[in-house]
Amino acid sequence: MPHVSLATYPHPSPSYTLQYIEIIHRHHKRTPYASNLFPIETQPWDCTTAQLHYYGSSLSSPPAFTYWTPYHSPRNPFPDPSFPGNCAFPQITSGGLSDSRQHGADLAAVYRTLLNFLPEKYDNTTTQFRVTNNVITSQVAGALIPGLFPSLEGAEVPLKVQRPGVDSLEPQYPCLAADAAMSGIEAGQAWTEHLAALKPIFGELDRVSGVDPESSEWHVSVDHYFDNLSARLCHGFGLPCNSSGEGGGERCMERELADTVFRVGEWEYSRLWRDDARSFDAGKGGFGVWVAELAANVRERVGGGEVRYRHNVAHDGSLSRLLALLQIDKMVWPGMGAEVVFEVWEKEGMNSIRVLWGGRVLTSSNPTLGKMDMLPLDTFLEYLDELVGNDASMVIGLCAG
C-alpha cells in the first residue's frame, strides 16, 4: 500500500518545525500462513534469495551468521502440508524484503533529505525500532533499517520487543471484552446474513481448493482464502487449479472469483472494525495500551525527551484496531506495508500533530479529530486519554467489560 514518499508527501508550511515522528506499519509481502494453505498445494515457492537468520551472539566472541533452509525429507513418511519448495510459511519473501528496503529509503528521502530531520548516522538514544514476537516483523526491520540508514548495512541494531502474552503492538495481551465484541459481531444478524449469501461463493472456492466444505475455520469469513490468493497474486503466481474438473480435466479458479474474495474481504474488515456499534469498543480494549504508549512517547518528547523517531513494524490486526480508534472515515483492509505516521510539529511555541495514512492526511469521522492536519496536540492527547486513560489506566477495566 502507499506510504510516505517524496512523490506524495504533503509538505507543511515552512513556519512549522518537526519535533517528533512515530510510525506504525504492517509488514511487507510474505508467504501465506500455514493455516491458510489448501489441502494440496502444487505451486512451488523458491526462497533461496531470502535468508532467514537465526543465531545468538555473545559479546565475547562473534557468531556464525546461520540461517534456516526449510526442506522436506523424502524419508519422512508424514506429508508436508506446505507448498512445494524451500520457503517457510510464513516468511517475508525476497520481494517483501526489497519492498521493505525501499520503504526505508522513501522515509529517508522525506525525513532526512527533504526535511533534514533524521541524522545521517543512527543513534540509538534518539531513534528506536520496535517489532512484535512474530519473526516476520523482525525480517522486515532487518531490510528496512539499512534503507533508512544506509550506514547500518551489516551492522547490529537493537529491536525493542515486549514479551509474549502481553505485547501491546501485535497485540497479544488478554482482553476478554474486545474478544467478546468481535464474537458478538460475527454472531450478529448482519454477519449471519452475509455468510448465508456467501454460500455459493464458498462452494466454488472449495471445489477448486479442495477445502472441506464442513470446515468451520474456512467458512466464518473469507480471511483464509483472502490470504492464500493475495499471496499468490502479490508474487506473480497464477490462481490455483486442481484435477477434479469434468472428465478428469483441470479446474482452475477464475480471476472474477478471486476479485470477489478481495471485495468481500474489504466489506468484512469494514464491518468488523468500523461499521458495527461494537467495533470502537473492541479497538479501545484491544489496542488501548499501544495508543497510551504513543501518547506517553509524544509527551516525553515535547517535554524534552531525547527519542525523536520511533518505528513500529506490526500487523494488519494492529493497524485495523488503530484505525478504528482514530475513527477513520473509510475503512479498508490494511494491505502489505500499510502505514500510519504521527508527526508532531511546533509553531510559535504551540505543538500540533499531523497524522498520515497511506502518505496522505488521515480524515476521521469524529468531529473532534476531523482532517488530522495540524490538529492541536493537546486536543489529540485528550482524545486518547478519554478513550484509554493516561498510561492506559482504563484498559484493564475496558478489557474486563
mmCIF file of C-alpha atoms in Angstrom:
data_model
loop_
_atom_site.group_PDB
_atom_site.id
_atom_site.type_symbol
_atom_site.label_atom_id
_atom_site.label_comp_id
_atom_site.label_asym_id
_atom_site.label_seq_id
_atom_site.Cartn_x
_atom_site.Cartn_y
_atom_site.Cartn_z
ATOM 1 C CA MET A 1 0.000 0.000 0.000
ATOM 2 C CA PRO A 2 1.101 3.612 -0.407
ATOM 3 C CA HIS A 3 3.338 5.104 2.266
ATOM 4 C CA VAL A 4 5.205 8.349 2.861
ATOM 5 C CA SER A 5 7.328 9.214 -0.171
ATOM 6 C CA LEU A 6 8.640 12.276 -1.986
ATOM 7 C CA ALA A 7 6.040 11.850 -4.723
ATOM 8 C CA THR A 8 3.050 12.268 -2.424
ATOM 9 C CA TYR A 9 4.300 13.918 0.754
ATOM 10 C CA PRO A 10 2.148 16.920 1.757
ATOM 11 C CA HIS A 11 4.805 19.493 2.644
ATOM 12 C CA PRO A 12 3.693 21.705 5.538
ATOM 13 C CA SER A 13 4.260 25.445 5.820
ATOM 14 C CA PRO A 14 7.921 26.327 6.491
ATOM 15 C CA SER A 15 6.747 28.118 9.639
ATOM 16 C CA TYR A 16 6.347 24.684 11.289
ATOM 17 C CA THR A 17 9.284 22.772 12.814
ATOM 18 C CA LEU A 18 9.161 18.977 13.034
ATOM 19 C CA GLN A 19 9.664 17.691 16.599
ATOM 20 C CA TYR A 20 8.793 14.004 16.656
ATOM 21 C CA ILE A 21 7.792 11.097 14.401
ATOM 22 C CA GLU A 22 6.214 7.770 15.304
ATOM 23 C CA ILE A 23 5.449 5.309 12.532
ATOM 24 C CA ILE A 24 3.479 2.085 12.650
ATOM 25 C CA HIS A 25 3.052 -0.075 9.575
ATOM 26 C CA ARG A 26 2.160 -3.586 8.556
ATOM 27 C CA HIS A 27 4.968 -5.912 7.487
ATOM 28 C CA HIS A 28 5.635 -6.319 3.761
ATOM 29 C CA LYS A 29 4.650 -9.174 1.499
ATOM 30 C CA ARG A 30 5.154 -12.737 2.650
ATOM 31 C CA THR A 31 4.225 -16.327 2.027
ATOM 32 C CA PRO A 32 0.819 -17.395 3.399
ATOM 33 C CA TYR A 33 0.404 -18.642 6.929
ATOM 34 C CA ALA A 34 0.405 -22.447 7.178
ATOM 35 C CA SER A 35 -3.182 -22.327 8.462
ATOM 36 C CA ASN A 36 -4.209 -20.701 5.165
ATOM 37 C CA LEU A 37 -2.772 -23.358 2.851
ATOM 38 C CA PHE A 38 -5.055 -25.551 0.753
ATOM 39 C CA PRO A 39 -5.056 -29.321 1.478
ATOM 40 C CA ILE A 40 -2.877 -29.895 -1.592
ATOM 41 C CA GLU A 41 -0.621 -27.135 -2.898
ATOM 42 C CA THR A 42 1.196 -27.536 -6.196
ATOM 43 C CA GLN A 43 2.676 -24.062 -6.793
ATOM 44 C CA PRO A 44 6.423 -24.156 -5.978
ATOM 45 C CA TRP A 45 7.792 -21.311 -3.832
ATOM 46 C CA ASP A 46 11.508 -20.574 -4.025
ATOM 47 C CA CYS A 47 13.001 -18.575 -1.141
ATOM 48 C CA THR A 48 16.696 -19.225 -1.751
ATOM 49 C CA THR A 49 17.233 -15.470 -2.174
ATOM 50 C CA ALA A 50 15.652 -14.605 1.201
ATOM 51 C CA GLN A 51 17.802 -15.928 4.041
ATOM 52 C CA LEU A 52 16.162 -16.137 7.474
ATOM 53 C CA HIS A 53 18.936 -15.670 10.027
ATOM 54 C CA TYR A 54 18.645 -17.222 13.475
ATOM 55 C CA TYR A 55 21.597 -17.154 15.836
ATOM 56 C CA GLY A 56 22.744 -15.964 19.227
ATOM 57 C CA SER A 57 25.680 -13.641 19.688
ATOM 58 C CA SER A 58 27.997 -13.399 22.674
ATOM 59 C CA LEU A 59 29.787 -10.117 23.335
ATOM 60 C CA SER A 60 32.978 -12.069 23.872
ATOM 61 C CA SER A 61 33.009 -13.916 20.548
ATOM 62 C CA PRO A 62 31.412 -13.242 17.131
ATOM 63 C CA PRO A 63 28.802 -15.734 15.843
ATOM 64 C CA ALA A 64 28.366 -17.590 12.589
ATOM 65 C CA PHE A 65 25.536 -15.962 10.631
ATOM 66 C CA THR A 66 23.349 -19.065 10.471
ATOM 67 C CA TYR A 67 20.078 -19.155 8.561
ATOM 68 C CA TRP A 68 17.265 -21.642 8.014
ATOM 69 C CA THR A 69 16.713 -23.576 4.798
ATOM 70 C CA PRO A 70 13.317 -25.339 5.094
ATOM 71 C CA TYR A 71 13.062 -28.713 3.355
ATOM 72 C CA HIS A 72 11.085 -31.958 3.468
ATOM 73 C CA SER A 73 12.936 -35.237 3.781
ATOM 74 C CA PRO A 74 11.931 -37.932 1.246
ATOM 75 C CA ARG A 75 12.316 -40.430 4.098
ATOM 76 C CA ASN A 76 9.826 -38.632 6.334
ATOM 77 C CA PRO A 77 6.551 -40.569 5.833
ATOM 78 C CA PHE A 78 4.350 -37.702 7.080
ATOM 79 C CA PRO A 79 3.083 -35.410 4.310
ATOM 80 C CA ASP A 80 4.296 -31.830 4.251
ATOM 81 C CA PRO A 81 1.216 -29.528 4.234
ATOM 82 C CA SER A 82 3.166 -26.626 2.735
ATOM 83 C CA PHE A 83 3.695 -25.521 -0.829
ATOM 84 C CA PRO A 84 6.490 -27.348 -2.673
ATOM 85 C CA GLY A 85 9.800 -25.556 -2.376
ATOM 86 C CA ASN A 86 12.044 -24.195 0.340
ATOM 87 C CA CYS A 87 10.034 -21.381 1.981
ATOM 88 C CA ALA A 88 8.694 -21.082 5.499
ATOM 89 C CA PHE A 89 5.003 -20.345 5.995
ATOM 90 C CA PRO A 90 5.004 -17.538 6.807
ATOM 91 C CA GLN A 91 8.163 -15.668 5.933
ATOM 92 C CA ILE A 92 8.951 -12.387 4.236
ATOM 93 C CA THR A 93 9.948 -13.174 0.664
ATOM 94 C CA SER A 94 12.760 -11.576 -1.331
ATOM 95 C CA GLY A 95 10.154 -9.298 -2.902
ATOM 96 C CA GLY A 96 8.928 -8.321 0.550
ATOM 97 C CA LEU A 97 12.474 -7.637 1.707
ATOM 98 C CA SER A 98 13.039 -5.456 -1.346
ATOM 99 C CA ASP A 99 9.818 -3.553 -0.605
ATOM 100 C CA SER A 100 10.978 -3.119 2.998
ATOM 101 C CA ARG A 101 14.315 -1.679 1.887
ATOM 102 C CA GLN A 102 12.529 0.722 -0.455
ATOM 103 C CA HIS A 103 10.119 1.723 2.307
ATOM 104 C CA GLY A 104 13.063 2.751 4.461
ATOM 105 C CA ALA A 105 14.680 4.638 1.572
ATOM 106 C CA ASP A 106 11.434 6.500 0.868
ATOM 107 C CA LEU A 107 11.172 7.569 4.502
ATOM 108 C CA ALA A 108 14.787 8.746 4.419
ATOM 109 C CA ALA A 109 14.143 10.780 1.279
ATOM 110 C CA VAL A 110 11.384 12.694 3.067
ATOM 111 C CA TYR A 111 12.564 12.930 6.657
ATOM 112 C CA ARG A 112 16.287 13.328 6.003
ATOM 113 C CA THR A 113 16.742 14.769 2.511
ATOM 114 C CA LEU A 114 13.600 16.914 2.311
ATOM 115 C CA LEU A 115 13.026 17.916 5.935
ATOM 116 C CA ASN A 116 16.532 17.491 7.380
ATOM 117 C CA PHE A 117 15.025 15.788 10.451
ATOM 118 C CA LEU A 118 16.743 12.404 10.512
ATOM 119 C CA PRO A 119 20.520 12.463 11.045
ATOM 120 C CA GLU A 120 22.889 10.792 8.626
ATOM 121 C CA LYS A 121 24.138 8.430 11.334
ATOM 122 C CA TYR A 122 21.945 6.233 13.503
ATOM 123 C CA ASP A 123 21.925 6.983 17.228
ATOM 124 C CA ASN A 124 20.016 4.552 19.455
ATOM 125 C CA THR A 125 19.437 7.265 22.035
ATOM 126 C CA THR A 126 17.300 9.246 19.579
ATOM 127 C CA THR A 127 15.960 6.533 17.257
ATOM 128 C CA GLN A 128 14.170 3.313 18.244
ATOM 129 C CA PHE A 129 12.753 0.366 16.325
ATOM 130 C CA ARG A 130 10.120 -1.994 17.671
ATOM 131 C CA VAL A 131 8.733 -5.320 16.430
ATOM 132 C CA THR A 132 6.307 -7.985 17.615
ATOM 133 C CA ASN A 133 7.046 -11.560 18.691
ATOM 134 C CA ASN A 134 6.191 -12.732 15.185
ATOM 135 C CA VAL A 135 9.550 -13.117 13.407
ATOM 136 C CA ILE A 136 8.269 -11.704 10.113
ATOM 137 C CA THR A 137 8.303 -8.209 11.640
ATOM 138 C CA SER A 138 11.990 -8.623 12.507
ATOM 139 C CA GLN A 139 12.663 -9.814 8.973
ATOM 140 C CA VAL A 140 11.099 -6.599 7.650
ATOM 141 C CA ALA A 141 13.022 -4.440 10.121
ATOM 142 C CA GLY A 142 16.302 -6.026 9.043
ATOM 143 C CA ALA A 143 15.717 -4.902 5.456
ATOM 144 C CA LEU A 144 14.036 -1.561 6.184
ATOM 145 C CA ILE A 145 16.653 -0.191 8.589
ATOM 146 C CA PRO A 146 19.572 -0.011 6.086
ATOM 147 C CA GLY A 147 17.147 1.630 3.647
ATOM 148 C CA LEU A 148 16.547 4.316 6.263
ATOM 149 C CA PHE A 149 20.159 4.434 7.489
ATOM 150 C CA PRO A 150 22.468 3.086 4.732
ATOM 151 C CA SER A 151 25.432 3.112 7.119
ATOM 152 C CA LEU A 152 23.723 0.334 9.106
ATOM 153 C CA GLU A 153 24.078 -2.239 6.335
ATOM 154 C CA GLY A 154 25.633 -5.271 8.041
ATOM 155 C CA ALA A 155 25.506 -3.571 11.458
ATOM 156 C CA GLU A 156 23.916 -4.678 14.720
ATOM 157 C CA VAL A 157 20.731 -2.772 15.640
ATOM 158 C CA PRO A 158 18.554 -3.430 18.719
ATOM 159 C CA LEU A 159 14.843 -4.095 18.163
ATOM 160 C CA LYS A 160 12.550 -3.434 21.089
ATOM 161 C CA VAL A 161 10.014 -6.210 21.692
ATOM 162 C CA GLN A 162 7.564 -6.804 24.513
ATOM 163 C CA ARG A 163 7.183 -10.289 25.921
ATOM 164 C CA PRO A 164 4.702 -12.832 24.509
ATOM 165 C CA GLY A 165 1.242 -12.713 26.010
ATOM 166 C CA VAL A 166 1.380 -9.023 26.948
ATOM 167 C CA ASP A 167 2.748 -7.406 23.778
ATOM 168 C CA SER A 168 0.708 -4.280 23.008
ATOM 169 C CA LEU A 169 1.850 -3.929 19.377
ATOM 170 C CA GLU A 170 0.625 -7.206 17.869
ATOM 171 C CA PRO A 171 -1.456 -7.070 20.188
ATOM 172 C CA GLN A 172 -1.312 -10.162 22.420
ATOM 173 C CA TYR A 173 -2.427 -9.038 25.864
ATOM 174 C CA PRO A 174 -5.677 -10.623 27.114
ATOM 175 C CA CYS A 175 -8.821 -8.551 26.552
ATOM 176 C CA LEU A 176 -11.961 -10.608 27.061
ATOM 177 C CA ALA A 177 -14.312 -7.694 26.367
ATOM 178 C CA ALA A 178 -12.680 -6.970 22.993
ATOM 179 C CA ASP A 179 -12.820 -10.679 22.108
ATOM 180 C CA ALA A 180 -16.486 -10.782 23.152
ATOM 181 C CA ALA A 181 -17.243 -7.746 20.990
ATOM 182 C CA MET A 182 -15.700 -9.436 17.957
ATOM 183 C CA SER A 183 -17.585 -12.651 18.664
ATOM 184 C CA GLY A 184 -20.780 -10.655 19.016
ATOM 185 C CA ILE A 185 -20.280 -9.001 15.642
ATOM 186 C CA GLU A 186 -19.682 -12.369 13.975
ATOM 187 C CA ALA A 187 -22.760 -13.845 15.680
ATOM 188 C CA GLY A 188 -24.981 -10.885 14.742
ATOM 189 C CA GLN A 189 -27.696 -10.794 12.134
ATOM 190 C CA ALA A 190 -25.703 -8.792 9.579
ATOM 191 C CA TRP A 191 -22.805 -11.282 9.676
ATOM 192 C CA THR A 192 -25.104 -14.298 9.631
ATOM 193 C CA GLU A 193 -26.898 -12.945 6.555
ATOM 194 C CA HIS A 194 -23.542 -12.163 4.981
ATOM 195 C CA LEU A 195 -22.342 -15.763 5.413
ATOM 196 C CA ALA A 196 -25.618 -17.103 4.054
ATOM 197 C CA ALA A 197 -25.184 -15.003 0.924
ATOM 198 C CA LEU A 198 -21.612 -16.288 0.600
ATOM 199 C CA LYS A 199 -22.538 -19.995 0.457
ATOM 200 C CA PRO A 200 -22.439 -20.221 -3.355
ATOM 201 C CA ILE A 201 -19.095 -18.391 -3.385
ATOM 202 C CA PHE A 202 -17.648 -20.710 -0.745
ATOM 203 C CA GLY A 203 -18.915 -23.656 -2.797
ATOM 204 C CA GLU A 204 -16.971 -22.503 -5.849
ATOM 205 C CA LEU A 205 -13.858 -21.806 -3.790
ATOM 206 C CA ASP A 206 -13.993 -25.189 -2.047
ATOM 207 C CA ARG A 207 -14.338 -27.083 -5.328
ATOM 208 C CA VAL A 208 -11.110 -25.593 -6.672
ATOM 209 C CA SER A 209 -9.111 -25.505 -3.432
ATOM 210 C CA GLY A 210 -10.091 -28.907 -2.051
ATOM 211 C CA VAL A 211 -11.014 -27.340 1.300
ATOM 212 C CA ASP A 212 -13.564 -29.370 3.255
ATOM 213 C CA PRO A 213 -16.966 -27.643 2.905
ATOM 214 C CA GLU A 214 -17.614 -28.572 6.550
ATOM 215 C CA SER A 215 -14.506 -26.769 7.819
ATOM 216 C CA SER A 216 -15.777 -24.084 10.173
ATOM 217 C CA GLU A 217 -12.451 -22.212 10.186
ATOM 218 C CA TRP A 218 -12.564 -21.626 6.435
ATOM 219 C CA HIS A 219 -16.186 -20.501 6.326
ATOM 220 C CA VAL A 220 -16.638 -17.967 9.139
ATOM 221 C CA SER A 221 -15.108 -15.291 6.879
ATOM 222 C CA VAL A 222 -13.071 -15.082 3.675
ATOM 223 C CA ASP A 223 -9.887 -14.431 5.682
ATOM 224 C CA HIS A 224 -8.195 -17.763 4.851
ATOM 225 C CA TYR A 225 -8.971 -17.533 1.151
ATOM 226 C CA PHE A 226 -8.006 -13.850 1.052
ATOM 227 C CA ASP A 227 -4.561 -14.570 2.492
ATOM 228 C CA ASN A 228 -3.852 -17.538 0.236
ATOM 229 C CA LEU A 229 -4.982 -15.891 -3.002
ATOM 230 C CA SER A 230 -3.483 -12.454 -2.338
ATOM 231 C CA ALA A 231 -0.101 -14.021 -1.503
ATOM 232 C CA ARG A 232 -0.107 -15.832 -4.857
ATOM 233 C CA LEU A 233 -1.015 -12.756 -6.874
ATOM 234 C CA CYS A 234 1.358 -10.447 -4.955
ATOM 235 C CA HIS A 235 4.216 -12.720 -6.040
ATOM 236 C CA GLY A 236 3.141 -13.093 -9.662
ATOM 237 C CA PHE A 237 1.782 -16.634 -9.380
ATOM 238 C CA GLY A 238 -1.339 -17.838 -11.112
ATOM 239 C CA LEU A 239 -4.582 -18.695 -9.376
ATOM 240 C CA PRO A 240 -4.942 -22.306 -8.138
ATOM 241 C CA CYS A 241 -6.070 -25.255 -10.204
ATOM 242 C CA ASN A 242 -6.911 -28.850 -9.365
ATOM 243 C CA SER A 243 -7.540 -32.024 -11.344
ATOM 244 C CA SER A 244 -11.158 -32.518 -10.327
ATOM 245 C CA GLY A 245 -12.721 -30.842 -13.335
ATOM 246 C CA GLU A 246 -15.251 -32.512 -15.617
ATOM 247 C CA GLY A 247 -13.953 -35.671 -17.218
ATOM 248 C CA GLY A 248 -10.893 -35.626 -15.001
ATOM 249 C CA GLY A 249 -9.702 -32.352 -16.520
ATOM 250 C CA GLU A 250 -8.246 -29.410 -14.680
ATOM 251 C CA ARG A 251 -10.473 -26.956 -12.843
ATOM 252 C CA CYS A 252 -8.927 -23.514 -12.331
ATOM 253 C CA MET A 253 -10.101 -20.516 -10.368
ATOM 254 C CA GLU A 254 -11.331 -17.577 -12.393
ATOM 255 C CA ARG A 255 -9.962 -14.109 -11.644
ATOM 256 C CA GLU A 256 -13.517 -12.869 -11.164
ATOM 257 C CA LEU A 257 -13.938 -15.280 -8.245
ATOM 258 C CA ALA A 258 -10.679 -14.134 -6.650
ATOM 259 C CA ASP A 259 -11.724 -10.495 -7.038
ATOM 260 C CA THR A 260 -14.975 -11.356 -5.296
ATOM 261 C CA VAL A 261 -12.973 -12.714 -2.349
ATOM 262 C CA PHE A 262 -10.962 -9.484 -2.154
ATOM 263 C CA ARG A 263 -14.072 -7.309 -2.397
ATOM 264 C CA VAL A 264 -15.869 -9.335 0.285
ATOM 265 C CA GLY A 265 -12.770 -9.185 2.492
ATOM 266 C CA GLU A 266 -12.858 -5.391 2.355
ATOM 267 C CA TRP A 267 -16.520 -5.437 3.433
ATOM 268 C CA GLU A 268 -15.734 -7.823 6.292
ATOM 269 C CA TYR A 269 -12.897 -5.679 7.635
ATOM 270 C CA SER A 270 -15.035 -2.570 7.479
ATOM 271 C CA ARG A 271 -17.866 -4.390 9.235
ATOM 272 C CA LEU A 272 -15.590 -5.712 11.970
ATOM 273 C CA TRP A 273 -13.625 -2.548 12.667
ATOM 274 C CA ARG A 274 -15.805 0.453 11.726
ATOM 275 C CA ASP A 275 -19.413 -0.298 10.851
ATOM 276 C CA ASP A 276 -20.707 -2.220 13.842
ATOM 277 C CA ALA A 277 -21.553 -0.358 17.058
ATOM 278 C CA ARG A 278 -19.206 -2.698 18.961
ATOM 279 C CA SER A 279 -16.182 -2.083 16.724
ATOM 280 C CA PHE A 280 -14.996 1.016 18.547
ATOM 281 C CA ASP A 281 -15.064 -0.623 21.976
ATOM 282 C CA ALA A 282 -13.184 -3.630 20.598
ATOM 283 C CA GLY A 283 -10.476 -1.282 19.340
ATOM 284 C CA LYS A 284 -10.280 0.602 22.645
ATOM 285 C CA GLY A 285 -9.704 -2.552 24.642
ATOM 286 C CA GLY A 286 -7.622 -4.412 22.092
ATOM 287 C CA PHE A 287 -5.226 -1.607 21.175
ATOM 288 C CA GLY A 288 -5.642 0.783 24.082
ATOM 289 C CA VAL A 289 -2.259 0.004 25.602
ATOM 290 C CA TRP A 290 -0.365 0.877 22.419
ATOM 291 C CA VAL A 291 -2.148 4.214 21.913
ATOM 292 C CA ALA A 292 -1.450 5.041 25.569
ATOM 293 C CA GLU A 293 2.226 4.285 24.871
ATOM 294 C CA LEU A 294 2.028 6.563 21.825
ATOM 295 C CA ALA A 295 0.618 9.379 23.967
ATOM 296 C CA ALA A 296 3.353 8.859 26.560
ATOM 297 C CA ASN A 297 6.042 8.883 23.859
ATOM 298 C CA VAL A 298 4.732 12.166 22.469
ATOM 299 C CA ARG A 299 4.532 13.761 25.920
ATOM 300 C CA GLU A 300 8.055 12.587 26.691
ATOM 301 C CA ARG A 301 9.428 14.165 23.526
ATOM 302 C CA VAL A 302 7.695 17.551 23.830
ATOM 303 C CA GLY A 303 8.769 17.566 27.476
ATOM 304 C CA GLY A 304 12.414 17.424 26.440
ATOM 305 C CA GLY A 305 12.987 13.691 25.855
ATOM 306 C CA GLU A 306 15.782 12.517 23.559
ATOM 307 C CA VAL A 307 13.925 9.994 21.369
ATOM 308 C CA ARG A 308 12.667 11.825 18.291
ATOM 309 C CA TYR A 309 11.908 8.889 15.949
ATOM 310 C CA ARG A 310 10.142 5.621 16.759
ATOM 311 C CA HIS A 311 9.334 2.953 14.187
ATOM 312 C CA ASN A 312 6.937 0.032 14.802
ATOM 313 C CA VAL A 313 6.627 -2.948 12.444
ATOM 314 C CA ALA A 314 3.287 -4.628 13.085
ATOM 315 C CA HIS A 315 0.341 -6.472 11.507
ATOM 316 C CA ASP A 316 -2.999 -5.850 9.825
ATOM 317 C CA GLY A 317 -4.719 -6.513 13.160
ATOM 318 C CA SER A 318 -2.610 -3.757 14.733
ATOM 319 C CA LEU A 319 -3.447 -1.216 12.035
ATOM 320 C CA SER A 320 -7.150 -2.101 11.918
ATOM 321 C CA ARG A 321 -7.550 -1.542 15.660
ATOM 322 C CA LEU A 322 -5.672 1.758 15.428
ATOM 323 C CA LEU A 323 -7.796 2.960 12.503
ATOM 324 C CA ALA A 324 -10.908 2.002 14.466
ATOM 325 C CA LEU A 325 -9.718 4.114 17.403
ATOM 326 C CA LEU A 326 -8.987 7.063 15.096
ATOM 327 C CA GLN A 327 -12.442 6.540 13.546
ATOM 328 C CA ILE A 328 -11.114 6.701 10.000
ATOM 329 C CA ASP A 329 -13.785 7.848 7.586
ATOM 330 C CA LYS A 330 -13.289 4.955 5.149
ATOM 331 C CA MET A 331 -12.036 1.645 6.489
ATOM 332 C CA VAL A 332 -10.066 -0.739 4.275
ATOM 333 C CA TRP A 333 -8.169 -3.931 4.949
ATOM 334 C CA PRO A 334 -4.626 -2.688 5.717
ATOM 335 C CA GLY A 335 -2.504 -4.179 2.960
ATOM 336 C CA MET A 336 1.167 -5.100 2.993
ATOM 337 C CA GLY A 337 3.220 -2.116 4.172
ATOM 338 C CA ALA A 338 0.118 -0.107 5.152
ATOM 339 C CA GLU A 339 1.358 2.804 7.248
ATOM 340 C CA VAL A 340 0.168 5.389 9.781
ATOM 341 C CA VAL A 341 2.558 8.229 10.638
ATOM 342 C CA PHE A 342 2.223 10.577 13.610
ATOM 343 C CA GLU A 343 4.154 13.824 13.139
ATOM 344 C CA VAL A 344 4.438 16.387 15.945
ATOM 345 C CA TRP A 345 5.141 19.937 14.739
ATOM 346 C CA GLU A 346 5.874 23.171 16.601
ATOM 347 C CA LYS A 347 4.948 26.704 15.530
ATOM 348 C CA GLU A 348 5.403 29.774 17.694
ATOM 349 C CA GLY A 349 5.566 27.711 20.858
ATOM 350 C CA MET A 350 2.412 25.685 20.075
ATOM 351 C CA ASN A 351 2.546 21.956 19.287
ATOM 352 C CA SER A 352 0.350 20.339 16.648
ATOM 353 C CA ILE A 353 0.013 16.800 15.323
ATOM 354 C CA ARG A 354 -0.491 15.584 11.788
ATOM 355 C CA VAL A 355 -1.500 12.002 11.024
ATOM 356 C CA LEU A 356 -0.770 10.440 7.640
ATOM 357 C CA TRP A 357 -2.427 7.287 6.300
ATOM 358 C CA GLY A 358 -1.030 5.883 3.085
ATOM 359 C CA GLY A 359 1.095 9.008 2.713
ATOM 360 C CA ARG A 360 -1.897 11.360 2.854
ATOM 361 C CA VAL A 361 -3.521 13.268 5.700
ATOM 362 C CA LEU A 362 -5.927 10.958 7.551
ATOM 363 C CA THR A 363 -9.545 12.084 7.833
ATOM 364 C CA SER A 364 -11.545 10.937 10.856
ATOM 365 C CA SER A 365 -15.330 10.877 11.035
ATOM 366 C CA ASN A 366 -15.003 12.068 14.633
ATOM 367 C CA PRO A 367 -15.711 15.819 14.682
ATOM 368 C CA THR A 368 -13.038 16.418 17.325
ATOM 369 C CA LEU A 369 -10.362 14.962 15.061
ATOM 370 C CA GLY A 370 -11.688 15.664 11.554
ATOM 371 C CA LYS A 371 -8.954 16.144 8.994
ATOM 372 C CA MET A 372 -5.907 15.422 11.129
ATOM 373 C CA ASP A 373 -3.714 18.142 9.666
ATOM 374 C CA MET A 374 -2.003 20.262 12.358
ATOM 375 C CA LEU A 375 -4.559 19.351 14.995
ATOM 376 C CA PRO A 376 -3.683 20.954 18.352
ATOM 377 C CA LEU A 377 -1.590 18.353 20.146
ATOM 378 C CA ASP A 378 -3.473 18.808 23.429
ATOM 379 C CA THR A 379 -6.744 18.008 21.632
ATOM 380 C CA PHE A 380 -5.327 14.750 20.304
ATOM 381 C CA LEU A 381 -3.820 13.697 23.624
ATOM 382 C CA GLU A 382 -7.069 14.491 25.470
ATOM 383 C CA TYR A 383 -8.933 12.346 22.932
ATOM 384 C CA LEU A 384 -6.654 9.381 23.639
ATOM 385 C CA ASP A 385 -6.805 9.912 27.405
ATOM 386 C CA GLU A 386 -10.607 9.912 27.307
ATOM 387 C CA LEU A 387 -10.546 6.599 25.443
ATOM 388 C CA VAL A 388 -7.988 4.596 27.415
ATOM 389 C CA GLY A 389 -6.778 6.760 30.304
ATOM 390 C CA ASN A 390 -3.375 8.240 30.987
ATOM 391 C CA ASP A 391 -0.807 5.410 30.904
ATOM 392 C CA ALA A 392 -3.598 3.017 29.836
ATOM 393 C CA SER A 393 -5.217 3.307 33.271
ATOM 394 C CA MET A 394 -8.655 2.425 31.872
ATOM 395 C CA VAL A 395 -7.652 -0.562 29.742
ATOM 396 C CA ILE A 396 -7.829 -3.229 32.443
ATOM 397 C CA GLY A 397 -11.400 -2.119 33.158
ATOM 398 C CA LEU A 398 -12.251 -1.918 29.456
ATOM 399 C CA CYS A 399 -10.968 -5.450 28.895
ATOM 400 C CA ALA A 400 -12.856 -6.795 31.884
ATOM 401 C CA GLY A 401 -16.048 -5.309 30.456
#
